[in-house]
Coordinates of N, CA and C in Angstrom, one line a residue:
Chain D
X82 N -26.8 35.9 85.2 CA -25.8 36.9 85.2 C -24.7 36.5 84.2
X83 N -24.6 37.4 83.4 CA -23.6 37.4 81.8 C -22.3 37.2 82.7
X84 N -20.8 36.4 82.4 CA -20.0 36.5 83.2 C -18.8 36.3 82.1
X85 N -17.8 36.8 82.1 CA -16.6 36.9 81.4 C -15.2 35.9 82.1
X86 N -14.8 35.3 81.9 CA -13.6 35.0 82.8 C -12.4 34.4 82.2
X87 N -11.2 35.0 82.5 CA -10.2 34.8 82.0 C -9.2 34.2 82.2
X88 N -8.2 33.0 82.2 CA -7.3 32.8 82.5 C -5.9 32.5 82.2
X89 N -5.0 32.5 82.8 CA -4.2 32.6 84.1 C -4.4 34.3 84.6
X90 N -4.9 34.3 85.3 CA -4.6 35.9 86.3 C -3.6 36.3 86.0
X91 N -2.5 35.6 86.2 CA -1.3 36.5 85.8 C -0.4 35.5 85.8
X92 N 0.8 36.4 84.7 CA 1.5 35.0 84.0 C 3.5 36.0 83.6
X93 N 4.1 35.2 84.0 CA 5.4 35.6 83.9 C 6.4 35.0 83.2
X94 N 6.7 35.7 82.0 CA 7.4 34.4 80.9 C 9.0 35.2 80.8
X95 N 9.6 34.6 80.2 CA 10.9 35.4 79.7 C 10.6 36.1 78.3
X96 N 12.1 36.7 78.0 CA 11.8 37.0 76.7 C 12.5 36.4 75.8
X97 N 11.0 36.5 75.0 CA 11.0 35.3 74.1 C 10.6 34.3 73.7
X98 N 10.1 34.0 75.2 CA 8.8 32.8 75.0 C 7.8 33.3 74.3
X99 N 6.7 32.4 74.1 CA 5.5 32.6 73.2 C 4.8 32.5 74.5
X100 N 3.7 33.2 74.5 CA 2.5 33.0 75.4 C 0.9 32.8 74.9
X101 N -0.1 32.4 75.8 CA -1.6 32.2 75.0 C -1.9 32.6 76.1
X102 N -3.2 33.2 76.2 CA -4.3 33.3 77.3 C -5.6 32.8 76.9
X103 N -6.3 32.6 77.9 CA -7.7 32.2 77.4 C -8.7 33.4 78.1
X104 N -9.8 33.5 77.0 CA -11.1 34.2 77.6 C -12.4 33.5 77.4
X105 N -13.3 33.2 78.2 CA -14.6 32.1 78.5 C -15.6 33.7 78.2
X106 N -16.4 33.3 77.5 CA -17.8 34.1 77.3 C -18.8 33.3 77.1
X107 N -20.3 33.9 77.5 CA -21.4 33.3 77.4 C -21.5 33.3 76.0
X108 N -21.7 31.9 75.3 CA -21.9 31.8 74.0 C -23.6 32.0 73.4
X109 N -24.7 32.5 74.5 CA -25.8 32.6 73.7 C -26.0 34.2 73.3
X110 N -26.5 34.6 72.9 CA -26.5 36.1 72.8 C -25.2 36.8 71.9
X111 N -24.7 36.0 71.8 CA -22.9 36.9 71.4 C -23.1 37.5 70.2
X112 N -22.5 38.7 70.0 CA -22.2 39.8 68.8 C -20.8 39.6 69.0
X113 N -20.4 39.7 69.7 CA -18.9 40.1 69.8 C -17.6 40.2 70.8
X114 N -16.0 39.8 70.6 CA -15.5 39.9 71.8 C -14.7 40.9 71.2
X115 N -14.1 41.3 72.5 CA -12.9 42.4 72.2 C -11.7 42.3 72.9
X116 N -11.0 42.4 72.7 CA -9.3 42.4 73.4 C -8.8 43.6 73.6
X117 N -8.3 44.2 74.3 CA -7.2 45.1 75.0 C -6.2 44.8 75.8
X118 N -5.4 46.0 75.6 CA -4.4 45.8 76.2 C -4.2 47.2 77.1
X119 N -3.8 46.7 78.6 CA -4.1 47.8 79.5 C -3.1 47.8 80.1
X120 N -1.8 48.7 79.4 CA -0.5 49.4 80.7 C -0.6 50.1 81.9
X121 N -0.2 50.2 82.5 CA 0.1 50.7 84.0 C -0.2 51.9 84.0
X122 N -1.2 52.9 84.4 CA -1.4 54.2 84.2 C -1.8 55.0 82.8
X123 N -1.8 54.0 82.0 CA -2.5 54.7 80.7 C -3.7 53.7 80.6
X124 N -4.6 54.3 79.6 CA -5.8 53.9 78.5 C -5.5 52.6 78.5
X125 N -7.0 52.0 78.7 CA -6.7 50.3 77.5 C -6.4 50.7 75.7
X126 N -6.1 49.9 75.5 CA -5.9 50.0 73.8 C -6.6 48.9 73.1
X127 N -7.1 49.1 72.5 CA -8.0 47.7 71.3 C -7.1 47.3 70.7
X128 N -6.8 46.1 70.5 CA -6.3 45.1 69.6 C -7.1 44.3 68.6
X129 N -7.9 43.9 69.2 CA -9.3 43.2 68.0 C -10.5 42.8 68.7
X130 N -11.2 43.3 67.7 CA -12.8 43.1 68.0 C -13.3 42.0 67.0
X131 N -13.7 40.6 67.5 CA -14.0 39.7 66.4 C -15.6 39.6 67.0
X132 N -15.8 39.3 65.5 CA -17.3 38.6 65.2 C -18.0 37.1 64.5
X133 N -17.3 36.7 64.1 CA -17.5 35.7 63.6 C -16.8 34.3 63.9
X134 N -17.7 33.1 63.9 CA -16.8 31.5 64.8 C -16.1 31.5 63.7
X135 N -14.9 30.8 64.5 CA -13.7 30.9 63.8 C -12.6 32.1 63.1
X136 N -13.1 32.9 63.3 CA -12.5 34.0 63.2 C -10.6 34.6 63.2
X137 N -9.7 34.7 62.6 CA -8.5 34.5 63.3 C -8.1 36.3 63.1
X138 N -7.6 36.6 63.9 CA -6.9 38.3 63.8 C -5.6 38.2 64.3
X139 N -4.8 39.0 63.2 CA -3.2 39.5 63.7 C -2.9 40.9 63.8
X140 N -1.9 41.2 64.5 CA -1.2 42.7 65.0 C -0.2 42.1 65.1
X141 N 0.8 42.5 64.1 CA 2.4 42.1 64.5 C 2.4 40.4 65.3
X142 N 3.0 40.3 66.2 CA 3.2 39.2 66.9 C 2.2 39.0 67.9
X143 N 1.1 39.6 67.8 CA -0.1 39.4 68.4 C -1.2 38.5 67.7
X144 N -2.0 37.6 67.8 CA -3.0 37.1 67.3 C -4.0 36.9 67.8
X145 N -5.2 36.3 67.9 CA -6.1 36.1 68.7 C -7.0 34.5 67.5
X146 N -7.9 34.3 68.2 CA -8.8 33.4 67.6 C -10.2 33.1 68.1
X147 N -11.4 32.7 68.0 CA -12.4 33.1 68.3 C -13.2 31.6 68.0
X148 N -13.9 31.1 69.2 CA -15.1 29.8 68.7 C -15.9 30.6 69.5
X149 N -17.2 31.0 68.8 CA -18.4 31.3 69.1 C -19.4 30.3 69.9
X150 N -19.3 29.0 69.5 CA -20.0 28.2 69.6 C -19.9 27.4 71.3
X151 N -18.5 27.8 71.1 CA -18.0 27.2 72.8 C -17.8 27.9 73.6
X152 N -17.7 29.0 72.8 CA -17.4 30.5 74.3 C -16.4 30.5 74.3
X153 N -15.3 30.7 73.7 CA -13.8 31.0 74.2 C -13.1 31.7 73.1
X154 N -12.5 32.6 73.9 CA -11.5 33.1 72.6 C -9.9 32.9 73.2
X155 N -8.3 32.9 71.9 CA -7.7 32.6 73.2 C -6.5 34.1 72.2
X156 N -5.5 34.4 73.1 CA -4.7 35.6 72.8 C -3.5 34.8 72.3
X157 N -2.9 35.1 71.7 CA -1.3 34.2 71.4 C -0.1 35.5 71.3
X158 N 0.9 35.6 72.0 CA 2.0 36.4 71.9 C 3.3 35.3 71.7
X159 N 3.6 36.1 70.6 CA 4.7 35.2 69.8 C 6.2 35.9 70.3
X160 N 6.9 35.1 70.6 CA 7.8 36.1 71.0 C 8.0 37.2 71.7
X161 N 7.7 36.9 73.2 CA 7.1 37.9 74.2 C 8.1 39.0 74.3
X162 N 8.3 39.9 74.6 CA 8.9 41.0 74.9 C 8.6 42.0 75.7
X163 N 9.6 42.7 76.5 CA 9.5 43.4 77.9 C 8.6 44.6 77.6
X164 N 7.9 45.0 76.4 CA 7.3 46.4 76.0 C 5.9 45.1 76.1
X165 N 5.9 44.1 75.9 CA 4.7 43.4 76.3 C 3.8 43.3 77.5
X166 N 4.8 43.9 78.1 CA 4.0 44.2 80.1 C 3.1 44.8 80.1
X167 N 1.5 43.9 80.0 CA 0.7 44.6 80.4 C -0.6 43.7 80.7
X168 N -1.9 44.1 81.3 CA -2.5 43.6 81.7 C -3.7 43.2 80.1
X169 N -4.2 42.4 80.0 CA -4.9 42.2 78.6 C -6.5 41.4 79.4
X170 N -7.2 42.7 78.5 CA -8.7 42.2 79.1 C -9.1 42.0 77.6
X171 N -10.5 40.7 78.1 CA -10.9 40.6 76.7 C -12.8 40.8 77.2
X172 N -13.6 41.2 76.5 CA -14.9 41.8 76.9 C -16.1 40.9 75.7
X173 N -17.2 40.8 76.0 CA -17.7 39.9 75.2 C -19.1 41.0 75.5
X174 N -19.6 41.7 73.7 CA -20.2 42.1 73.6 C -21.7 41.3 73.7
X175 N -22.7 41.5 74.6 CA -23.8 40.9 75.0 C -25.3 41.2 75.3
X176 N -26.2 41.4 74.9 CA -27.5 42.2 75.2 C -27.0 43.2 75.5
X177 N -26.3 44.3 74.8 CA -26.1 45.7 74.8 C -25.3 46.6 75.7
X178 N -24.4 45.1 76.2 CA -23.7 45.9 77.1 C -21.9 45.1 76.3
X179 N -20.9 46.2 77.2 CA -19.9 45.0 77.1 C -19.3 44.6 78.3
X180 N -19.6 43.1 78.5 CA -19.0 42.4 80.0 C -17.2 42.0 79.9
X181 N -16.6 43.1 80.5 CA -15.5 42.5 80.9 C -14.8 41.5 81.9
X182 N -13.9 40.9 81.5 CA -13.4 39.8 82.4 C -12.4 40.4 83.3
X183 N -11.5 39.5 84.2 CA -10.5 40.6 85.2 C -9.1 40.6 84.6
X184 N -9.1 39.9 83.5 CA -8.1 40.5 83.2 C -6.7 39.1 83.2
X185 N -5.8 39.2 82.1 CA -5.1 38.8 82.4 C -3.2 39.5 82.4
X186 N -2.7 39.6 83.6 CA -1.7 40.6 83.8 C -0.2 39.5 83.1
X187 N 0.4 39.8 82.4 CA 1.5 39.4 81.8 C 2.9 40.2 82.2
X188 N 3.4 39.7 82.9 CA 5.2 40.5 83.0 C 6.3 39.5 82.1
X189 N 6.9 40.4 80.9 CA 8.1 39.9 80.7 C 9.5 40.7 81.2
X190 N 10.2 39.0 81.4 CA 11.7 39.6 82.5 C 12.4 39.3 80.8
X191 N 13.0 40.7 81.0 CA 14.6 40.6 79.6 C 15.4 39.1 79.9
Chain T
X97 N -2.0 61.8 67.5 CA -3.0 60.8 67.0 C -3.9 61.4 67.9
X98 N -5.8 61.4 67.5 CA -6.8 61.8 68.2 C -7.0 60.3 69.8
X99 N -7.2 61.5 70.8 CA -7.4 60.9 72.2 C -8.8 60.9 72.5
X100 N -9.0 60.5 73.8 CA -9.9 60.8 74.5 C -9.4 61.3 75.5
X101 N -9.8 62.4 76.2 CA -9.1 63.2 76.9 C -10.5 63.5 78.3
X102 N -9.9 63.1 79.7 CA -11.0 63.1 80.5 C -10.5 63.7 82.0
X103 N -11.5 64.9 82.4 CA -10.8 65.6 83.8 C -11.9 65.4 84.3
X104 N -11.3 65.7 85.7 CA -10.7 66.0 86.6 C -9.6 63.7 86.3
X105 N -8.1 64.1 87.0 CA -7.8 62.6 86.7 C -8.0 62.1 88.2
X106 N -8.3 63.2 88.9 CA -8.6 62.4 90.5 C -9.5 63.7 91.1
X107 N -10.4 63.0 91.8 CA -11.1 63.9 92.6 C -11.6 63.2 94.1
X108 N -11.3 63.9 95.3 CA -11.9 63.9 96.3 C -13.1 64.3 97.0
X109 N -13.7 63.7 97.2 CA -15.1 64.4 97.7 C -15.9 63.7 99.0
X110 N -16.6 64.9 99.4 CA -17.6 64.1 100.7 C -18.3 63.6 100.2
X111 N -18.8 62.3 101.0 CA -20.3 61.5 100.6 C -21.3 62.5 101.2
X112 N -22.5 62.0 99.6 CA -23.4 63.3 99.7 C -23.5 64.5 98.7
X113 N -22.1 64.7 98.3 CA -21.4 65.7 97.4 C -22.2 65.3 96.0
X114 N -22.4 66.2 95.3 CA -22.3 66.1 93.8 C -21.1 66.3 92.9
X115 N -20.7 65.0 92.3 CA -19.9 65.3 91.3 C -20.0 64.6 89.7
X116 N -19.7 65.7 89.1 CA -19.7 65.6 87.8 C -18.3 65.2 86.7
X117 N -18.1 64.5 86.5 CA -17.0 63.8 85.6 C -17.1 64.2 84.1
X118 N -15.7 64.9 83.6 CA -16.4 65.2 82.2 C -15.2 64.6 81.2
X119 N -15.6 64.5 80.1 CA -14.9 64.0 78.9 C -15.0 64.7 77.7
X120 N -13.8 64.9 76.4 CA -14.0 64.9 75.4 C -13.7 63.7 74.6
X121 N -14.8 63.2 74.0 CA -14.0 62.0 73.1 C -13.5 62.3 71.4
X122 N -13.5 61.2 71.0 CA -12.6 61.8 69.8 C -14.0 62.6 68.8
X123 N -13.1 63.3 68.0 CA -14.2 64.5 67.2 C -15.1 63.5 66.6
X124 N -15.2 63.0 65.8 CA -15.7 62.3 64.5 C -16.5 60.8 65.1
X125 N -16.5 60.8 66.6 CA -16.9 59.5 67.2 C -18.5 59.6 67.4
X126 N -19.2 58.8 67.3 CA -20.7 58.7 67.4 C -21.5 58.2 68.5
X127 N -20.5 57.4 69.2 CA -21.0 56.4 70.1 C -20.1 56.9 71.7
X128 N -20.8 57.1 72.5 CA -20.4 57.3 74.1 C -20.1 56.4 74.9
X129 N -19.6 56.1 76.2 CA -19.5 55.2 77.0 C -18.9 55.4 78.3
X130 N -19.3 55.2 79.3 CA -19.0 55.2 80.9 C -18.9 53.8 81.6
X131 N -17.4 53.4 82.0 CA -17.3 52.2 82.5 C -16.8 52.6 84.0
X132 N -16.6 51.6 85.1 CA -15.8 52.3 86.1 C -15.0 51.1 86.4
X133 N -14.3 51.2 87.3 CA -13.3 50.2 88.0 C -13.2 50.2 89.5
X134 N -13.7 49.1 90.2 CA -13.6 49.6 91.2 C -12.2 49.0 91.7
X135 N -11.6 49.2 92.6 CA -10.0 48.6 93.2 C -10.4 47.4 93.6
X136 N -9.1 46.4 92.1 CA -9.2 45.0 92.2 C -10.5 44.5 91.8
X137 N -11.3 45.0 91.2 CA -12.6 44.3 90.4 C -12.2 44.4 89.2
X138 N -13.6 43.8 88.6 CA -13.2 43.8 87.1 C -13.9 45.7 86.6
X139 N -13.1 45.5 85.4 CA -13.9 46.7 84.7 C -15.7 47.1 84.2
X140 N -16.5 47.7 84.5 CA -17.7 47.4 84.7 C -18.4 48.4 83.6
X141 N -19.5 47.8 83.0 CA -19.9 48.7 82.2 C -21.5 49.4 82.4
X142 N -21.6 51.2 82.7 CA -22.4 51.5 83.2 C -23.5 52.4 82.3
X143 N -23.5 52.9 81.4 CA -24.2 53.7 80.2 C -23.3 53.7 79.0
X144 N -24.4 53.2 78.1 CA -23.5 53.9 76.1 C -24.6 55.1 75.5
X145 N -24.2 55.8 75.2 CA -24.9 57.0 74.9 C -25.1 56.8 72.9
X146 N -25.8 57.3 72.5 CA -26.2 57.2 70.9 C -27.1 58.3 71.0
X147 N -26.8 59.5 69.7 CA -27.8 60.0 69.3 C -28.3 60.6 70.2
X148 N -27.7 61.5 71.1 CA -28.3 62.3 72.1 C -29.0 61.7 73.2
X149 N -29.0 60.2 73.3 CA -30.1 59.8 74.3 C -29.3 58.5 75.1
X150 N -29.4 58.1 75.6 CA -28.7 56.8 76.6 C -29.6 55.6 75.4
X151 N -28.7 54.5 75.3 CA -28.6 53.5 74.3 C -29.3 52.5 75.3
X152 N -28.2 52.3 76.3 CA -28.2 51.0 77.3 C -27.3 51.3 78.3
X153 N -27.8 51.2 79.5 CA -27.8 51.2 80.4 C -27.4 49.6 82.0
X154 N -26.5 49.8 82.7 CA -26.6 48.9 83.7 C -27.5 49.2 85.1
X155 N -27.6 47.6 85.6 CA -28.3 48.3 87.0 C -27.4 49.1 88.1
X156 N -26.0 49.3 87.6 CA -25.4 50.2 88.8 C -26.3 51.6 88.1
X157 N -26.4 51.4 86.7 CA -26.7 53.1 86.7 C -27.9 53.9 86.8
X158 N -28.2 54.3 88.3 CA -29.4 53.7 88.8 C -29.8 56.1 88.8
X159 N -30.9 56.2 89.6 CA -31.1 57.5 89.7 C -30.1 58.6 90.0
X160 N -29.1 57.7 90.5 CA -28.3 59.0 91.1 C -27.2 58.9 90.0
X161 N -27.1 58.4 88.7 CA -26.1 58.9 87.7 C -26.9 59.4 86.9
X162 N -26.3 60.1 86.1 CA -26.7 60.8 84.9 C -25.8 61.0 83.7
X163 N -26.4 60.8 82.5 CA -25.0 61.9 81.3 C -26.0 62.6 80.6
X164 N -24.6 63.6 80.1 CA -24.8 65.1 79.2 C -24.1 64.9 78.1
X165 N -24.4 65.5 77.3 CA -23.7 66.0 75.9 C -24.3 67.7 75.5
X166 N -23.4 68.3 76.6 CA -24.4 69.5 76.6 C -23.8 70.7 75.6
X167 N -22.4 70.3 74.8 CA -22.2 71.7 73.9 C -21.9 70.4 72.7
X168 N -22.0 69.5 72.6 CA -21.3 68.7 71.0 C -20.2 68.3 70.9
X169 N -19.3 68.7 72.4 CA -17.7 68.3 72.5 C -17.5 67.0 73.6
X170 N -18.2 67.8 74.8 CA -18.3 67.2 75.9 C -18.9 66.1 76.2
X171 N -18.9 65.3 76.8 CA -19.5 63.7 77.6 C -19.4 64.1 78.9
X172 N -20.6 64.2 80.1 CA -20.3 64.2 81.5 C -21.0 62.9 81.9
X173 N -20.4 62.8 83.6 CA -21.0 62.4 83.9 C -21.4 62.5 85.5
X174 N -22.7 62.3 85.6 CA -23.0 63.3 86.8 C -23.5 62.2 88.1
X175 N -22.7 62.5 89.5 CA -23.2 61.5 90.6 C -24.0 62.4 91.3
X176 N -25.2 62.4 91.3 CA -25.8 63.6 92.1 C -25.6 63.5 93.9
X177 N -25.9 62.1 94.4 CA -25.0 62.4 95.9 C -24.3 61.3 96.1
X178 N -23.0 61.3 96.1 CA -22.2 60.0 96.0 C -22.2 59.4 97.5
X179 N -22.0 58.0 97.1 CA -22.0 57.0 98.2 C -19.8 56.3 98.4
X180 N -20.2 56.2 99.7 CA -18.7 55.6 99.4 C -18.5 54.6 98.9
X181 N -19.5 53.8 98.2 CA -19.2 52.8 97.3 C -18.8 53.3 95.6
X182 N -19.5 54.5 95.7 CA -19.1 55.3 94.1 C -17.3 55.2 94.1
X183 N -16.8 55.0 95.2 CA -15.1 55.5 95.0 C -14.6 54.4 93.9
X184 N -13.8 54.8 93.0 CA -13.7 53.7 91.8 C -12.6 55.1 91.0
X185 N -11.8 54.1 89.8 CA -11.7 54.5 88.5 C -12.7 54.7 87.5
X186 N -13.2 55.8 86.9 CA -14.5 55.9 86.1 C -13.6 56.4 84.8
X187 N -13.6 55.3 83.8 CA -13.1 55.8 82.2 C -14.5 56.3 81.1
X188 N -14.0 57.0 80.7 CA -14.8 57.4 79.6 C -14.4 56.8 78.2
X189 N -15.4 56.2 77.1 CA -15.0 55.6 76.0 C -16.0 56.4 74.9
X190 N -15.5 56.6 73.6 CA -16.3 56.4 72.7 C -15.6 55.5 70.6
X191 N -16.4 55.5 70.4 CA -16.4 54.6 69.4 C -16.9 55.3 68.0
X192 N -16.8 54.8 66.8 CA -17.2 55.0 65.4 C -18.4 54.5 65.3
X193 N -18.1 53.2 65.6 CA -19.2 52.1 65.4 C -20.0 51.7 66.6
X194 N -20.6 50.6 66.7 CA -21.4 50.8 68.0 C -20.1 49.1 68.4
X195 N -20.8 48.9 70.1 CA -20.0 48.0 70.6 C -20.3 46.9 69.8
X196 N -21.0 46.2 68.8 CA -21.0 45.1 68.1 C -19.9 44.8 66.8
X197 N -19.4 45.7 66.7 CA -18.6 45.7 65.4 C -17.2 46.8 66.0
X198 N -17.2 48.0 66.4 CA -16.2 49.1 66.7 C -15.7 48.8 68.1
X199 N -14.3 49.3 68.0 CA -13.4 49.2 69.0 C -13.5 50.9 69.9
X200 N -13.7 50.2 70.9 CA -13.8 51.7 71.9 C -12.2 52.1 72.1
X201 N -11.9 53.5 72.1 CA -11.0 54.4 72.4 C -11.8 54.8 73.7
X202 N -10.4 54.6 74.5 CA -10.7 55.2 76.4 C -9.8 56.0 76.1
X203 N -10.4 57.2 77.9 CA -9.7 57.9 78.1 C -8.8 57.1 79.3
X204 N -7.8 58.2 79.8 CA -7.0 57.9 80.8 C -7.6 58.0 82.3
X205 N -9.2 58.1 82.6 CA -9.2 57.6 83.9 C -9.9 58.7 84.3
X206 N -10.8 58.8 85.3 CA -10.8 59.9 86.8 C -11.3 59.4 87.7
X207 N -10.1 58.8 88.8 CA -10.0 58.6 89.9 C -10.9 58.9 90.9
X208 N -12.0 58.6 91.4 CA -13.1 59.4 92.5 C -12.9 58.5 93.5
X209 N -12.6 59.3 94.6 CA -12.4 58.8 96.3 C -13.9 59.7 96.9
X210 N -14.1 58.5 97.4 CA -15.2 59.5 98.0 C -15.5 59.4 99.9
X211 N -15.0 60.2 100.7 CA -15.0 60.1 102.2 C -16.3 59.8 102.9

């Protein structure tokens, strides 16, 4: 069973701290991971789809980075901020499906 | 900016009922998708559509689901007799590229409670 898993479940910084999450994927099979970001009552939103070990991607004060080799990818928020509240899944594309993880929920307090 | 746009956003129904879940995804997108959520699980992925035909497939998505693309706009998707386990968030996605390389655009959701 292909399994995704993410940690901290849920993480509460101020504003302004920097924050990282981590995401665990099966490293045999892998094409791809993907990150989102999922507010409270709306759509997930894509932030980056990587493919390649070592890989690094930015969005503003968002980054991510990618080892293929060991299964992990991890999220970095630089300078958290209260429009940052949201839940961030990351999904690891795999024999033709994509397996999501549960998620990691982030609240910033002003 | 182009959506994915998906109704009914909640529906109630008897177990046993047929229901049909529909979507439009973005105009210019190639690639289909049906994920659901069940309350407090993870997000689960159940058919990708390509090319008029189902791509790939999960073991949830077993005889009693189905999808359409029955006018060129639309994405359904059909429970022919739901079980109270079907009760879940069911988002609809589609993509440019396929899930190896392209970022899926979701819609906002439809809620199915099923009694």
């Amino acid at each position: 069973i292909l399994n995704v898993e993410q940690s901290p479940q849920s993480l509460h910084v101020q504003e302004g701290d920097s924050t990282n999450f981590t995401c665990s994927f099966p490293s045999s099979n892998f094409y791809a991971l993907h990150w989102y970001r999922w507010e409270t009552a709306k759509s997930p939103e894509a932030l980056f789809v990587m493919t390649l070990n070592g890989d690094e991607k930015k969005k503003g004060r968002i980054s991510a980075t990618l080892n293929t080799k060991e299964g992990y990818s991890y999220l970095y928020i630089k300078g958290s901020q209260p429009e940052d509240s949201a839940t961030y899944l990351c999904a690891s594309y795999n024999t033709g499906k994509l397996i999501f993880g549960q998620g990691t929920t982030l609240q910033v307090k002003p | 900016e182009p959506e994915v746009t998906q109704t009914p956003s909640h529906q109630v129904t008897q177990m046993g009922q047929e229901v049909i879940l529909r979507c439009v995804p973005i105009s210019n997108h190639l690639y289909f998708y049906w994920y659901r959520q069940i309350l407090g699980q993870k997000v689960e992925f159940l058919v990708s559509f390509y090319n008029n035909e189902i791509s790939e497939k999960s073991e949830i998505f077993d005889d009693q689901f189905s999808v359409e693309r029955p006018d060129g706009s639309n994405f359904t998707l059909k429970i022919r007799s739901t079980k109270l386990e079907d009760s879940a968030m069911y988002f609809c996605a589609s993509s440019e590229q396929g899930m190896d390389t392209g970022e899926l655009f979701f819609g906002e959701g439809s809620r199915l409670t099923v009694l």
